[in-house]
Coordinates of N, CA and C in Angstrom, one line a residue:
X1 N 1.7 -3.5 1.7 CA 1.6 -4.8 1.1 C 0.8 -4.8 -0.1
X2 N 1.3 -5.5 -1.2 CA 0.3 -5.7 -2.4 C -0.6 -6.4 -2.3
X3 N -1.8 -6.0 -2.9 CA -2.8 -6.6 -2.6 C -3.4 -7.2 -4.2
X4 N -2.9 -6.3 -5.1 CA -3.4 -6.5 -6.4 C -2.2 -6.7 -7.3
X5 N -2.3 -7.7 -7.9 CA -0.9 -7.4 -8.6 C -0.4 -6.4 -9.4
X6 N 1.3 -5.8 -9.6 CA 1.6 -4.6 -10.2 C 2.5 -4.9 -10.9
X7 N 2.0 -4.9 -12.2 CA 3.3 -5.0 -13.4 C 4.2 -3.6 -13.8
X8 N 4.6 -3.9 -14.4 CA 5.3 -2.7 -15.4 C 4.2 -2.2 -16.1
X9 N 4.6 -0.6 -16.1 CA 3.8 0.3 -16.3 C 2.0 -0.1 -16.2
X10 N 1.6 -1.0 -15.2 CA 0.2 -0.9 -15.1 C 0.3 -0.4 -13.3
X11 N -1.1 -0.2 -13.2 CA -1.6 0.1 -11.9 C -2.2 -1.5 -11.3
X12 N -2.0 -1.4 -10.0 CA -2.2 -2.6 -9.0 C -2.9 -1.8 -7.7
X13 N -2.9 -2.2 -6.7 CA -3.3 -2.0 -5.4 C -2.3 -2.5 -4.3
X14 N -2.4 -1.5 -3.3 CA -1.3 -2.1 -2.2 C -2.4 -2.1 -1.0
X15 N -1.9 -2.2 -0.1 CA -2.7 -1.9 1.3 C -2.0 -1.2 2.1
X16 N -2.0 0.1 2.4 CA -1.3 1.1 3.1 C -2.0 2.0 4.1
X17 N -1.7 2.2 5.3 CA -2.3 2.9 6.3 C -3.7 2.4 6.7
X18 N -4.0 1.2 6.7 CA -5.2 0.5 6.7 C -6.4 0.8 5.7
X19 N -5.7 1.5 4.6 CA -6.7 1.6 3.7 C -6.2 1.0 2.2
X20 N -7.0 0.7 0.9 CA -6.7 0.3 -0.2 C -5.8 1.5 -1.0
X21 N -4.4 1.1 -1.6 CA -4.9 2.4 -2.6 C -4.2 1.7 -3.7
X22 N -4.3 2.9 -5.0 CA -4.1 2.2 -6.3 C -2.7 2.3 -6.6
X23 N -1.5 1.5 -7.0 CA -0.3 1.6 -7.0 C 0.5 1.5 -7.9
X24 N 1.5 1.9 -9.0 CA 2.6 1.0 -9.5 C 4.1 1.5 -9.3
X25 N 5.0 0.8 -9.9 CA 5.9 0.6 -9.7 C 7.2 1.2 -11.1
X26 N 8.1 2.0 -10.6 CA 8.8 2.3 -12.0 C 9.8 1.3 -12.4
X27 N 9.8 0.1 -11.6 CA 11.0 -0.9 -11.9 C 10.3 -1.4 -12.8
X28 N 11.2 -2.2 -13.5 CA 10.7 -3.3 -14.4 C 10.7 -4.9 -13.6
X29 N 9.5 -5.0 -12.7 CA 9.1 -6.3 -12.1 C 7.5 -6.4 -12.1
X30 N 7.5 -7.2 -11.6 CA 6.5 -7.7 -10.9 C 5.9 -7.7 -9.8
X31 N 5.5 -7.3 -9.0 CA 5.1 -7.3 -7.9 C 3.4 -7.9 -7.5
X32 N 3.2 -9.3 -6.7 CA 3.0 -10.4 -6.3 C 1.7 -9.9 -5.3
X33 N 0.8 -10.3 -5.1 CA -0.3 -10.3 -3.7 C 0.8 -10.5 -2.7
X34 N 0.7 -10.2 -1.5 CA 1.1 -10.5 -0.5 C 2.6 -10.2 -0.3
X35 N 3.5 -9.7 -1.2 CA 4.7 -9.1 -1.6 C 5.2 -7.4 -0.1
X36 N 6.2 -7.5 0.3 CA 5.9 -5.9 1.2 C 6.8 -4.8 0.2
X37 N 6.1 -4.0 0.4 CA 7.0 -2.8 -0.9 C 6.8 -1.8 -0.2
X38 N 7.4 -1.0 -0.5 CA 8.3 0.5 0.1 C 7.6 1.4 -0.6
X39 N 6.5 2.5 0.1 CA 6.2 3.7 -0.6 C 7.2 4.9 -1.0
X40 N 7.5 5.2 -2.0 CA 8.6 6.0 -2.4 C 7.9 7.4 -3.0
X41 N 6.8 7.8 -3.0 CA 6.2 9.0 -3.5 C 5.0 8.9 -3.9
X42 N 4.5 9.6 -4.2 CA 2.9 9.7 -4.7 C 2.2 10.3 -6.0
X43 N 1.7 9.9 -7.0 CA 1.4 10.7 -8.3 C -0.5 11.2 -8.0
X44 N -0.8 12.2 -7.6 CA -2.3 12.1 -7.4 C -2.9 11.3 -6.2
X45 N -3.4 10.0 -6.2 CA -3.5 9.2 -5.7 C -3.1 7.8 -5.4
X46 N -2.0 7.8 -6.8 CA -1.3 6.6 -7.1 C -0.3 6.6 -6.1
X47 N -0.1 5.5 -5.2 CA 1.5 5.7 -4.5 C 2.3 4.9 -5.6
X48 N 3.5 5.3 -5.3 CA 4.4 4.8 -6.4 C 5.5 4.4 -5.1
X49 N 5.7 3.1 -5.6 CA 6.2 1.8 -4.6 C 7.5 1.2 -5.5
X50 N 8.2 0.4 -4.9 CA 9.2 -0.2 -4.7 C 9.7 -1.6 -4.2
X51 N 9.9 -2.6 -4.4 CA 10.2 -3.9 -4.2 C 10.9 -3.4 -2.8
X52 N 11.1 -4.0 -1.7 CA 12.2 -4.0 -0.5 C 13.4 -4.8 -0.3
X53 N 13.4 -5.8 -1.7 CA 14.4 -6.9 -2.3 C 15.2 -6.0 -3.0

């Protein structure tokens, strides 16, 4: 679930596995607080997520 908001090409926060981690997204959206998104891989620490829309 997003916890921070995640634009295009910036970094946000989700809430994953009961912990915080830092997130973005390769689509071109937006992604909202309280939004649920789909982890689709990992750069380092970054998970890299996905809308479920």
């Amino acid at each position: 679930m997003v916890e921070e908001e995640i634009r295009p090409h910036s970094v946000g926060r989700i809430h994953f596995q009961a912990t915080s981690w830092p997130a973005r997204c390769k689509q071109e959206v937006i992604l909202v607080p309280g939004q649920t998104v789909r982890v689709v891989g990992i750069d380092n620490i970054t998970q890299l997520v996905e809308p479920l829309e």
